[in-house]
Amino acid sequence: MRFRHLSPQVADGSRGGLGTVALMLRLLFIGDVYGKPGRRVLAAHLPSIRGAYDVVIANGENAAGGHGLNAESAKTMFSAGVDVITLGNHAFGHRDVHALLGSAKVVRPLNYPIGTPGGGFLTIQAKGERLTVVNVMGRVFMDPLDDPFKALDDLLEGPDLGSVIVDFHAEATSEKAAFAYHLDGRVAAVLGTHTHVPTADARILPNGTGFQTDVGMTGPLESVIGAAPEGPIARFTTRMPTKLTVAEGRAVFNAAALTLDGGSCVAIERYAFTEPA
Ligand SMILES: [Fe+2]
Ligand SMILES: [Fe+2]
């Protein structure tokens, strides 16, 4: 099995000196796991690298057939080494998610209306420190949920959350960048999901927040953001409703690898692995 690191941005990890290295938190954030190919590459590859990370978070909004998260998909992801699953606009695509939101480490976007099942953030212990995973959705070319900027402002005014990792599930790159700068210095990282295409801009913002516009998808490589190409092509060329199916073939595993220190990000780099042909 091969894997490769892509390192467009690696921050100076020397802050704090060697004496604090043991307290640093190594975190892997895996982009939208899509259908069976995504679950397959996750289950096959993550265990081989799991030991390099203290915490693993994965977006599972497309894990069950491309739409939603069911019990079997969640089980596969947790068994592979995922600690927390985030969601997105397909959060409620499968009815199993209602039980999962109540019983497992699964979070749905924070800015759904009051009364929506589940919660938008989850605080866990990682190396004896508090780490909070937040999932929130953008509103540009997306469902008109509550204001994500206000939702995070309100959340961060509350009780101490420890280090905060935000999965910002959004379409527009401008909204994602504005959101990340709005939170710079207040959260450890803002990691974009939803577009399924990894962006080459992983970096640390001026006040210590790690940011990548989109982490990319963990799913079938020869696809239109996960779907077999003929479905989207038919939709674009005929404008007729066309059923989409999950593409087959080898899968890609896209993630962001971060190092956190004292609630800030001190290193971020893209991580990618593609199944052999
Ligand atoms: Fe997605
Ligand atoms: Fe999405």
PDB file of C-alpha atoms and ligand atoms in Angstrom:
ATOM      1  CA  MET A   1       0.000   0.000   0.000  1.00  0.00           C
ATOM      2  CA  ARG A   2       1.382   3.384  -0.941  1.00  0.00           C
ATOM      3  CA  PHE A   3       0.744   6.752   0.520  1.00  0.00           C
ATOM      4  CA  ARG A   4       2.121  10.164  -0.026  1.00  0.00           C
ATOM      5  CA  HIS A   5       2.260  13.379   1.886  1.00  0.00           C
ATOM      6  CA  LEU A   6       1.503  16.660   0.195  1.00  0.00           C
ATOM      7  CA  SER A   7       3.080  19.508   2.079  1.00  0.00           C
ATOM      8  CA  PRO A   8       2.157  22.886   0.620  1.00  0.00           C
ATOM      9  CA  GLN A   9       2.144  24.484   4.048  1.00  0.00           C
ATOM     10  CA  VAL A  10       3.909  23.311   7.160  1.00  0.00           C
ATOM     11  CA  ALA A  11       4.126  25.822   9.955  1.00  0.00           C
ATOM     12  CA  ASP A  12       6.989  26.395  12.281  1.00  0.00           C
ATOM     13  CA  GLY A  13       6.340  23.782  14.944  1.00  0.00           C
ATOM     14  CA  SER A  14       9.041  25.049  17.241  1.00  0.00           C
ATOM     15  CA  ARG A  15       6.814  27.272  19.332  1.00  0.00           C
ATOM     16  CA  GLY A  16       6.945  26.159  22.938  1.00  0.00           C
ATOM     17  CA  GLY A  17      10.172  24.218  22.464  1.00  0.00           C
ATOM     18  CA  LEU A  18      10.838  20.554  22.966  1.00  0.00           C
ATOM     19  CA  GLY A  19       9.535  20.631  26.531  1.00  0.00           C
ATOM     20  CA  THR A  20       5.937  20.929  25.316  1.00  0.00           C
ATOM     21  CA  VAL A  21       6.049  18.463  22.444  1.00  0.00           C
ATOM     22  CA  ALA A  22       4.331  15.773  24.499  1.00  0.00           C
ATOM     23  CA  LEU A  23       1.317  18.064  25.006  1.00  0.00           C
ATOM     24  CA  MET A  24       0.899  18.738  21.334  1.00  0.00           C
ATOM     25  CA  LEU A  25      -2.114  17.095  19.800  1.00  0.00           C
ATOM     26  CA  ARG A  26      -1.839  15.370  16.457  1.00  0.00           C
ATOM     27  CA  LEU A  27      -5.139  15.390  14.634  1.00  0.00           C
ATOM     28  CA  LEU A  28      -6.313  13.954  11.328  1.00  0.00           C
ATOM     29  CA  PHE A  29      -9.429  15.373   9.693  1.00  0.00           C
ATOM     30  CA  ILE A  30     -10.786  13.220   6.872  1.00  0.00           C
ATOM     31  CA  GLY A  31     -12.939  14.778   4.143  1.00  0.00           C
ATOM     32  CA  ASP A  32     -16.411  13.583   3.130  1.00  0.00           C
ATOM     33  CA  VAL A  33     -16.440   9.777   3.105  1.00  0.00           C
ATOM     34  CA  TYR A  34     -18.485   8.875   0.019  1.00  0.00           C
ATOM     35  CA  GLY A  35     -20.289   5.562  -0.409  1.00  0.00           C
ATOM     36  CA  LYS A  36     -18.782   2.108  -0.455  1.00  0.00           C
ATOM     37  CA  PRO A  37     -15.484   3.134  -2.112  1.00  0.00           C
ATOM     38  CA  GLY A  38     -14.973   5.790   0.553  1.00  0.00           C
ATOM     39  CA  ARG A  39     -15.725   3.371   3.373  1.00  0.00           C
ATOM     40  CA  ARG A  40     -13.433   0.790   1.776  1.00  0.00           C
ATOM     41  CA  VAL A  41     -10.391   3.063   1.502  1.00  0.00           C
ATOM     42  CA  LEU A  42     -11.049   4.430   4.982  1.00  0.00           C
ATOM     43  CA  ALA A  43     -11.246   0.947   6.508  1.00  0.00           C
ATOM     44  CA  ALA A  44      -8.175  -0.263   4.621  1.00  0.00           C
ATOM     45  CA  HIS A  45      -5.920   2.759   5.027  1.00  0.00           C
ATOM     46  CA  LEU A  46      -6.767   4.535   8.267  1.00  0.00           C
ATOM     47  CA  PRO A  47      -5.691   1.679  10.600  1.00  0.00           C
ATOM     48  CA  SER A  48      -2.212   1.741   9.024  1.00  0.00           C
ATOM     49  CA  ILE A  49      -1.685   5.405   9.987  1.00  0.00           C
ATOM     50  CA  ARG A  50      -3.987   5.703  13.011  1.00  0.00           C
ATOM     51  CA  GLY A  51      -1.085   5.427  15.468  1.00  0.00           C
ATOM     52  CA  ALA A  52       0.386   8.693  14.204  1.00  0.00           C
ATOM     53  CA  TYR A  53      -2.602  10.677  15.471  1.00  0.00           C
ATOM     54  CA  ASP A  54      -4.205  11.334  18.841  1.00  0.00           C
ATOM     55  CA  VAL A  55      -7.603  12.188  17.386  1.00  0.00           C
ATOM     56  CA  VAL A  56      -9.303  11.385  14.087  1.00  0.00           C
ATOM     57  CA  ILE A  57     -12.381  13.241  12.844  1.00  0.00           C
ATOM     58  CA  ALA A  58     -14.183  12.373   9.616  1.00  0.00           C
ATOM     59  CA  ASN A  59     -17.076  13.886   7.705  1.00  0.00           C
ATOM     60  CA  GLY A  60     -19.611  11.135   7.073  1.00  0.00           C
ATOM     61  CA  GLU A  61     -22.453  12.968   5.343  1.00  0.00           C
ATOM     62  CA  ASN A  62     -22.094  10.853   2.176  1.00  0.00           C
ATOM     63  CA  ALA A  63     -21.027   7.581   3.769  1.00  0.00           C
ATOM     64  CA  ALA A  64     -24.249   5.671   3.110  1.00  0.00           C
ATOM     65  CA  GLY A  65     -24.692   5.437  -0.651  1.00  0.00           C
ATOM     66  CA  GLY A  66     -23.670   9.070  -1.111  1.00  0.00           C
ATOM     67  CA  HIS A  67     -26.528  10.455   0.974  1.00  0.00           C
ATOM     68  CA  GLY A  68     -26.424  10.432   4.740  1.00  0.00           C
ATOM     69  CA  LEU A  69     -25.027   8.170   7.411  1.00  0.00           C
ATOM     70  CA  ASN A  70     -26.534   4.857   8.428  1.00  0.00           C
ATOM     71  CA  ALA A  71     -25.661   2.582  11.341  1.00  0.00           C
ATOM     72  CA  GLU A  72     -23.501   0.254   9.264  1.00  0.00           C
ATOM     73  CA  SER A  73     -21.468   3.107   7.771  1.00  0.00           C
ATOM     74  CA  ALA A  74     -20.934   4.687  11.162  1.00  0.00           C
ATOM     75  CA  LYS A  75     -19.804   1.351  12.572  1.00  0.00           C
ATOM     76  CA  THR A  76     -17.277   0.945   9.746  1.00  0.00           C
ATOM     77  CA  MET A  77     -15.908   4.437  10.327  1.00  0.00           C
ATOM     78  CA  PHE A  78     -15.606   4.075  14.101  1.00  0.00           C
ATOM     79  CA  SER A  79     -14.064   0.599  13.751  1.00  0.00           C
ATOM     80  CA  ALA A  80     -11.428   2.019  11.388  1.00  0.00           C
ATOM     81  CA  GLY A  81     -10.334   4.495  14.062  1.00  0.00           C
ATOM     82  CA  VAL A  82     -12.548   7.574  13.651  1.00  0.00           C
ATOM     83  CA  ASP A  83     -13.347   9.274  16.969  1.00  0.00           C
ATOM     84  CA  VAL A  84     -15.972  11.799  15.861  1.00  0.00           C
ATOM     85  CA  ILE A  85     -18.151  11.925  12.732  1.00  0.00           C
ATOM     86  CA  THR A  86     -19.382  15.244  11.359  1.00  0.00           C
ATOM     87  CA  LEU A  87     -22.158  15.733   8.800  1.00  0.00           C
ATOM     88  CA  GLY A  88     -23.508  18.379   6.421  1.00  0.00           C
ATOM     89  CA  ASN A  89     -26.421  19.068   4.095  1.00  0.00           C
ATOM     90  CA  HIS A  90     -27.044  15.311   3.811  1.00  0.00           C
ATOM     91  CA  ALA A  91     -27.130  14.949   7.604  1.00  0.00           C
ATOM     92  CA  PHE A  92     -30.668  13.604   7.621  1.00  0.00           C
ATOM     93  CA  GLY A  93     -30.438  11.561   4.423  1.00  0.00           C
ATOM     94  CA  HIS A  94     -30.817   8.314   6.301  1.00  0.00           C
ATOM     95  CA  ARG A  95     -33.186   7.682   9.194  1.00  0.00           C
ATOM     96  CA  ASP A  96     -30.518   5.789  11.166  1.00  0.00           C
ATOM     97  CA  VAL A  97     -28.893   9.142  11.887  1.00  0.00           C
ATOM     98  CA  HIS A  98     -31.539  10.013  14.465  1.00  0.00           C
ATOM     99  CA  ALA A  99     -30.388   7.162  16.727  1.00  0.00           C
ATOM    100  CA  LEU A 100     -26.736   7.855  15.965  1.00  0.00           C
ATOM    101  CA  LEU A 101     -27.060  11.523  16.925  1.00  0.00           C
ATOM    102  CA  GLY A 102     -28.426  10.431  20.273  1.00  0.00           C
ATOM    103  CA  SER A 103     -26.022   7.621  21.049  1.00  0.00           C
ATOM    104  CA  ALA A 104     -22.753   7.992  19.148  1.00  0.00           C
ATOM    105  CA  LYS A 105     -20.089  10.646  18.620  1.00  0.00           C
ATOM    106  CA  VAL A 106     -21.878  12.113  15.626  1.00  0.00           C
ATOM    107  CA  VAL A 107     -22.568  15.834  15.180  1.00  0.00           C
ATOM    108  CA  ARG A 108     -24.790  17.607  12.654  1.00  0.00           C
ATOM    109  CA  PRO A 109     -24.488  21.248  11.580  1.00  0.00           C
ATOM    110  CA  LEU A 110     -24.875  23.626  14.517  1.00  0.00           C
ATOM    111  CA  ASN A 111     -26.973  26.169  12.669  1.00  0.00           C
ATOM    112  CA  TYR A 112     -30.016  24.022  11.983  1.00  0.00           C
ATOM    113  CA  PRO A 113     -33.136  25.528  13.554  1.00  0.00           C
ATOM    114  CA  ILE A 114     -33.845  25.044  17.249  1.00  0.00           C
ATOM    115  CA  GLY A 115     -35.540  21.695  17.732  1.00  0.00           C
ATOM    116  CA  THR A 116     -33.531  19.817  15.101  1.00  0.00           C
ATOM    117  CA  PRO A 117     -32.428  16.423  16.491  1.00  0.00           C
ATOM    118  CA  GLY A 118     -28.855  16.040  17.651  1.00  0.00           C
ATOM    119  CA  GLY A 119     -26.209  18.576  18.535  1.00  0.00           C
ATOM    120  CA  GLY A 120     -23.858  20.780  16.555  1.00  0.00           C
ATOM    121  CA  PHE A 121     -20.783  20.281  18.691  1.00  0.00           C
ATOM    122  CA  LEU A 122     -19.196  17.644  20.867  1.00  0.00           C
ATOM    123  CA  THR A 123     -16.479  17.986  23.502  1.00  0.00           C
ATOM    124  CA  ILE A 124     -14.154  15.044  24.024  1.00  0.00           C
ATOM    125  CA  GLN A 125     -10.979  14.445  26.005  1.00  0.00           C
ATOM    126  CA  ALA A 126      -7.788  14.091  23.998  1.00  0.00           C
ATOM    127  CA  LYS A 127      -4.508  13.511  25.845  1.00  0.00           C
ATOM    128  CA  GLY A 128      -6.218  14.826  28.960  1.00  0.00           C
ATOM    129  CA  GLU A 129      -7.259  18.085  27.273  1.00  0.00           C
ATOM    130  CA  ARG A 130     -10.656  19.283  26.138  1.00  0.00           C
ATOM    131  CA  LEU A 131     -11.222  19.229  22.404  1.00  0.00           C
ATOM    132  CA  THR A 132     -14.479  20.379  20.853  1.00  0.00           C
ATOM    133  CA  VAL A 133     -15.573  19.385  17.375  1.00  0.00           C
ATOM    134  CA  VAL A 134     -18.062  21.760  15.758  1.00  0.00           C
ATOM    135  CA  ASN A 135     -19.964  21.159  12.532  1.00  0.00           C
ATOM    136  CA  VAL A 136     -21.612  24.152  10.863  1.00  0.00           C
ATOM    137  CA  MET A 137     -22.977  24.876   7.400  1.00  0.00           C
ATOM    138  CA  GLY A 138     -22.505  27.782   5.023  1.00  0.00           C
ATOM    139  CA  ARG A 139     -25.457  29.549   3.388  1.00  0.00           C
ATOM    140  CA  VAL A 140     -24.143  30.553  -0.046  1.00  0.00           C
ATOM    141  CA  PHE A 141     -25.713  28.170  -2.614  1.00  0.00           C
ATOM    142  CA  MET A 142     -26.835  26.058   0.357  1.00  0.00           C
ATOM    143  CA  ASP A 143     -29.959  25.541   2.474  1.00  0.00           C
ATOM    144  CA  PRO A 144     -30.908  28.788   4.264  1.00  0.00           C
ATOM    145  CA  LEU A 145     -29.925  27.779   7.779  1.00  0.00           C
ATOM    146  CA  ASP A 146     -29.212  30.215  10.613  1.00  0.00           C
ATOM    147  CA  ASP A 147     -26.206  32.546  10.350  1.00  0.00           C
ATOM    148  CA  PRO A 148     -23.081  30.392  10.840  1.00  0.00           C
ATOM    149  CA  PHE A 149     -20.966  33.386  11.924  1.00  0.00           C
ATOM    150  CA  LYS A 150     -23.416  34.253  14.697  1.00  0.00           C
ATOM    151  CA  ALA A 151     -23.774  30.589  15.636  1.00  0.00           C
ATOM    152  CA  LEU A 152     -20.026  30.300  16.276  1.00  0.00           C
ATOM    153  CA  ASP A 153     -19.844  33.680  18.029  1.00  0.00           C
ATOM    154  CA  ASP A 154     -22.564  32.561  20.407  1.00  0.00           C
ATOM    155  CA  LEU A 155     -21.002  29.150  20.980  1.00  0.00           C
ATOM    156  CA  LEU A 156     -17.578  30.623  21.747  1.00  0.00           C
ATOM    157  CA  GLU A 157     -19.073  33.022  24.291  1.00  0.00           C
ATOM    158  CA  GLY A 158     -20.230  30.057  26.366  1.00  0.00           C
ATOM    159  CA  PRO A 159     -18.331  27.674  28.667  1.00  0.00           C
ATOM    160  CA  ASP A 160     -14.731  26.811  27.792  1.00  0.00           C
ATOM    161  CA  LEU A 161     -14.586  24.343  24.913  1.00  0.00           C
ATOM    162  CA  GLY A 162     -10.828  23.716  24.987  1.00  0.00           C
ATOM    163  CA  SER A 163      -9.283  23.444  21.540  1.00  0.00           C
ATOM    164  CA  VAL A 164     -11.969  23.913  18.890  1.00  0.00           C
ATOM    165  CA  ILE A 165     -12.004  22.228  15.484  1.00  0.00           C
ATOM    166  CA  VAL A 166     -14.649  23.507  13.070  1.00  0.00           C
ATOM    167  CA  ASP A 167     -15.891  21.531  10.076  1.00  0.00           C
ATOM    168  CA  PHE A 168     -17.339  24.308   7.895  1.00  0.00           C
ATOM    169  CA  HIS A 169     -19.539  22.536   5.383  1.00  0.00           C
ATOM    170  CA  ALA A 170     -19.972  25.073   2.615  1.00  0.00           C
ATOM    171  CA  GLU A 171     -19.948  25.615  -1.132  1.00  0.00           C
ATOM    172  CA  ALA A 172     -18.447  29.061  -1.688  1.00  0.00           C
ATOM    173  CA  THR A 173     -14.713  29.575  -1.233  1.00  0.00           C
ATOM    174  CA  SER A 174     -15.327  33.206  -0.295  1.00  0.00           C
ATOM    175  CA  GLU A 175     -17.692  32.285   2.519  1.00  0.00           C
ATOM    176  CA  LYS A 176     -15.215  29.692   3.769  1.00  0.00           C
ATOM    177  CA  ALA A 177     -12.292  32.133   3.829  1.00  0.00           C
ATOM    178  CA  ALA A 178     -14.349  34.883   5.458  1.00  0.00           C
ATOM    179  CA  PHE A 179     -15.545  32.418   8.076  1.00  0.00           C
ATOM    180  CA  ALA A 180     -12.015  31.250   8.825  1.00  0.00           C
ATOM    181  CA  TYR A 181     -10.669  34.803   9.214  1.00  0.00           C
ATOM    182  CA  HIS A 182     -13.679  35.680  11.381  1.00  0.00           C
ATOM    183  CA  LEU A 183     -12.649  32.876  13.737  1.00  0.00           C
ATOM    184  CA  ASP A 184      -8.872  33.335  13.459  1.00  0.00           C
ATOM    185  CA  GLY A 185      -7.324  33.168  16.913  1.00  0.00           C
ATOM    186  CA  ARG A 186     -10.530  31.904  18.505  1.00  0.00           C
ATOM    187  CA  VAL A 187     -10.517  28.312  17.228  1.00  0.00           C
ATOM    188  CA  ALA A 188      -7.710  25.872  16.454  1.00  0.00           C
ATOM    189  CA  ALA A 189      -8.834  25.105  12.911  1.00  0.00           C
ATOM    190  CA  VAL A 190     -11.479  25.734  10.282  1.00  0.00           C
ATOM    191  CA  LEU A 191     -11.581  22.865   7.812  1.00  0.00           C
ATOM    192  CA  GLY A 192     -13.822  23.094   4.792  1.00  0.00           C
ATOM    193  CA  THR A 193     -15.909  20.194   3.519  1.00  0.00           C
ATOM    194  CA  HIS A 194     -18.734  19.683   0.966  1.00  0.00           C
ATOM    195  CA  THR A 195     -17.150  20.472  -2.407  1.00  0.00           C
ATOM    196  CA  HIS A 196     -15.290  17.120  -2.413  1.00  0.00           C
ATOM    197  CA  VAL A 197     -12.300  18.707  -4.151  1.00  0.00           C
ATOM    198  CA  PRO A 198      -9.174  19.337  -2.032  1.00  0.00           C
ATOM    199  CA  THR A 199      -7.758  22.842  -2.199  1.00  0.00           C
ATOM    200  CA  ALA A 200      -4.016  23.572  -2.160  1.00  0.00           C
ATOM    201  CA  ASP A 201      -4.236  26.317   0.442  1.00  0.00           C
ATOM    202  CA  ALA A 202      -3.722  24.593   3.808  1.00  0.00           C
ATOM    203  CA  ARG A 203      -2.138  27.245   6.001  1.00  0.00           C
ATOM    204  CA  ILE A 204      -2.089  28.874   9.386  1.00  0.00           C
ATOM    205  CA  LEU A 205      -3.839  32.240   9.601  1.00  0.00           C
ATOM    206  CA  PRO A 206      -2.119  35.177  11.359  1.00  0.00           C
ATOM    207  CA  ASN A 207      -3.618  34.495  14.779  1.00  0.00           C
ATOM    208  CA  GLY A 208      -3.020  30.744  14.856  1.00  0.00           C
ATOM    209  CA  THR A 209      -6.042  29.115  13.237  1.00  0.00           C
ATOM    210  CA  GLY A 210      -5.317  26.308  10.791  1.00  0.00           C
ATOM    211  CA  PHE A 211      -7.354  26.579   7.604  1.00  0.00           C
ATOM    212  CA  GLN A 212      -8.009  24.661   4.409  1.00  0.00           C
ATOM    213  CA  THR A 213     -10.823  25.766   2.113  1.00  0.00           C
ATOM    214  CA  ASP A 214     -11.790  22.175   1.369  1.00  0.00           C
ATOM    215  CA  VAL A 215     -10.191  18.984   2.612  1.00  0.00           C
ATOM    216  CA  GLY A 216     -11.562  17.004  -0.333  1.00  0.00           C
ATOM    217  CA  MET A 217     -13.432  13.734  -0.565  1.00  0.00           C
ATOM    218  CA  THR A 218     -12.617  10.234   0.570  1.00  0.00           C
ATOM    219  CA  GLY A 219     -14.344   8.325  -2.192  1.00  0.00           C
ATOM    220  CA  PRO A 220     -14.219   7.157  -5.805  1.00  0.00           C
ATOM    221  CA  LEU A 221     -11.588   8.894  -7.904  1.00  0.00           C
ATOM    222  CA  GLU A 222     -13.174   8.465 -11.349  1.00  0.00           C
ATOM    223  CA  SER A 223     -16.358  10.294 -10.480  1.00  0.00           C
ATOM    224  CA  VAL A 224     -18.159  13.613 -10.479  1.00  0.00           C
ATOM    225  CA  ILE A 225     -17.667  14.468  -6.808  1.00  0.00           C
ATOM    226  CA  GLY A 226     -18.510  10.858  -5.938  1.00  0.00           C
ATOM    227  CA  ALA A 227     -21.225  10.012  -8.469  1.00  0.00           C
ATOM    228  CA  ALA A 228     -20.729   7.879 -11.572  1.00  0.00           C
ATOM    229  CA  PRO A 229     -20.158  10.491 -14.330  1.00  0.00           C
ATOM    230  CA  GLU A 230     -23.080   9.445 -16.599  1.00  0.00           C
ATOM    231  CA  GLY A 231     -25.688  10.660 -14.074  1.00  0.00           C
ATOM    232  CA  PRO A 232     -24.406  14.244 -13.703  1.00  0.00           C
ATOM    233  CA  ILE A 233     -23.647  14.404 -17.458  1.00  0.00           C
ATOM    234  CA  ALA A 234     -27.263  13.455 -18.218  1.00  0.00           C
ATOM    235  CA  ARG A 235     -28.534  16.067 -15.789  1.00  0.00           C
ATOM    236  CA  PHE A 236     -26.403  18.797 -17.345  1.00  0.00           C
ATOM    237  CA  THR A 237     -27.146  17.867 -20.945  1.00  0.00           C
ATOM    238  CA  THR A 238     -30.854  17.042 -20.723  1.00  0.00           C
ATOM    239  CA  ARG A 239     -32.025  18.978 -17.631  1.00  0.00           C
ATOM    240  CA  MET A 240     -34.094  15.887 -16.786  1.00  0.00           C
ATOM    241  CA  PRO A 241     -34.142  14.423 -13.267  1.00  0.00           C
ATOM    242  CA  THR A 242     -31.603  11.601 -13.305  1.00  0.00           C
ATOM    243  CA  LYS A 243     -30.766   9.157 -10.573  1.00  0.00           C
ATOM    244  CA  LEU A 244     -27.178   9.382  -9.424  1.00  0.00           C
ATOM    245  CA  THR A 245     -25.223   6.280  -8.490  1.00  0.00           C
ATOM    246  CA  VAL A 246     -22.003   5.937  -6.522  1.00  0.00           C
ATOM    247  CA  ALA A 247     -19.038   5.564  -8.877  1.00  0.00           C
ATOM    248  CA  GLU A 248     -16.941   2.426  -8.747  1.00  0.00           C
ATOM    249  CA  GLY A 249     -13.209   1.890  -9.081  1.00  0.00           C
ATOM    250  CA  ARG A 250     -10.266   2.935  -6.993  1.00  0.00           C
ATOM    251  CA  ALA A 251     -10.746   5.459  -4.261  1.00  0.00           C
ATOM    252  CA  VAL A 252      -8.840   8.423  -2.932  1.00  0.00           C
ATOM    253  CA  PHE A 253      -8.414   9.276   0.752  1.00  0.00           C
ATOM    254  CA  ASN A 254      -8.200  13.023   1.374  1.00  0.00           C
ATOM    255  CA  ALA A 255      -7.453  14.517   4.769  1.00  0.00           C
ATOM    256  CA  ALA A 256      -5.747  17.324   6.624  1.00  0.00           C
ATOM    257  CA  ALA A 257      -3.116  16.516   9.237  1.00  0.00           C
ATOM    258  CA  LEU A 258      -2.757  19.083  11.998  1.00  0.00           C
ATOM    259  CA  THR A 259      -0.688  19.622  15.094  1.00  0.00           C
ATOM    260  CA  LEU A 260      -2.319  21.655  17.852  1.00  0.00           C
ATOM    261  CA  ASP A 261      -0.635  23.325  20.793  1.00  0.00           C
ATOM    262  CA  GLY A 262      -2.526  25.216  23.449  1.00  0.00           C
ATOM    263  CA  GLY A 263      -5.644  25.695  21.347  1.00  0.00           C
ATOM    264  CA  SER A 264      -3.745  26.936  18.296  1.00  0.00           C
ATOM    265  CA  CYS A 265      -2.579  25.193  15.154  1.00  0.00           C
ATOM    266  CA  VAL A 266       1.190  24.939  14.789  1.00  0.00           C
ATOM    267  CA  ALA A 267       1.247  22.729  11.692  1.00  0.00           C
ATOM    268  CA  ILE A 268      -1.172  21.789   8.940  1.00  0.00           C
ATOM    269  CA  GLU A 269      -0.616  19.803   5.786  1.00  0.00           C
ATOM    270  CA  ARG A 270      -2.691  17.968   3.249  1.00  0.00           C
ATOM    271  CA  TYR A 271      -2.689  14.221   3.404  1.00  0.00           C
ATOM    272  CA  ALA A 272      -3.671  12.127   0.399  1.00  0.00           C
ATOM    273  CA  PHE A 273      -3.606   8.464  -0.505  1.00  0.00           C
ATOM    274  CA  THR A 274      -4.939   6.809  -3.636  1.00  0.00           C
ATOM    275  CA  GLU A 275      -5.677   3.099  -3.958  1.00  0.00           C
ATOM    276  CA  PRO A 276      -3.317   1.402  -6.403  1.00  0.00           C
ATOM    277  CA  ALA A 277      -4.676   0.867  -9.917  1.00  0.00           C
TER     278      ALA A 277
HETATM  279 FE    FE B   1     -20.235  15.828   0.913  1.00  0.00          FE
HETATM  280 FE    FE B   2     -22.397  18.373   1.473  1.00  0.00          FE
END
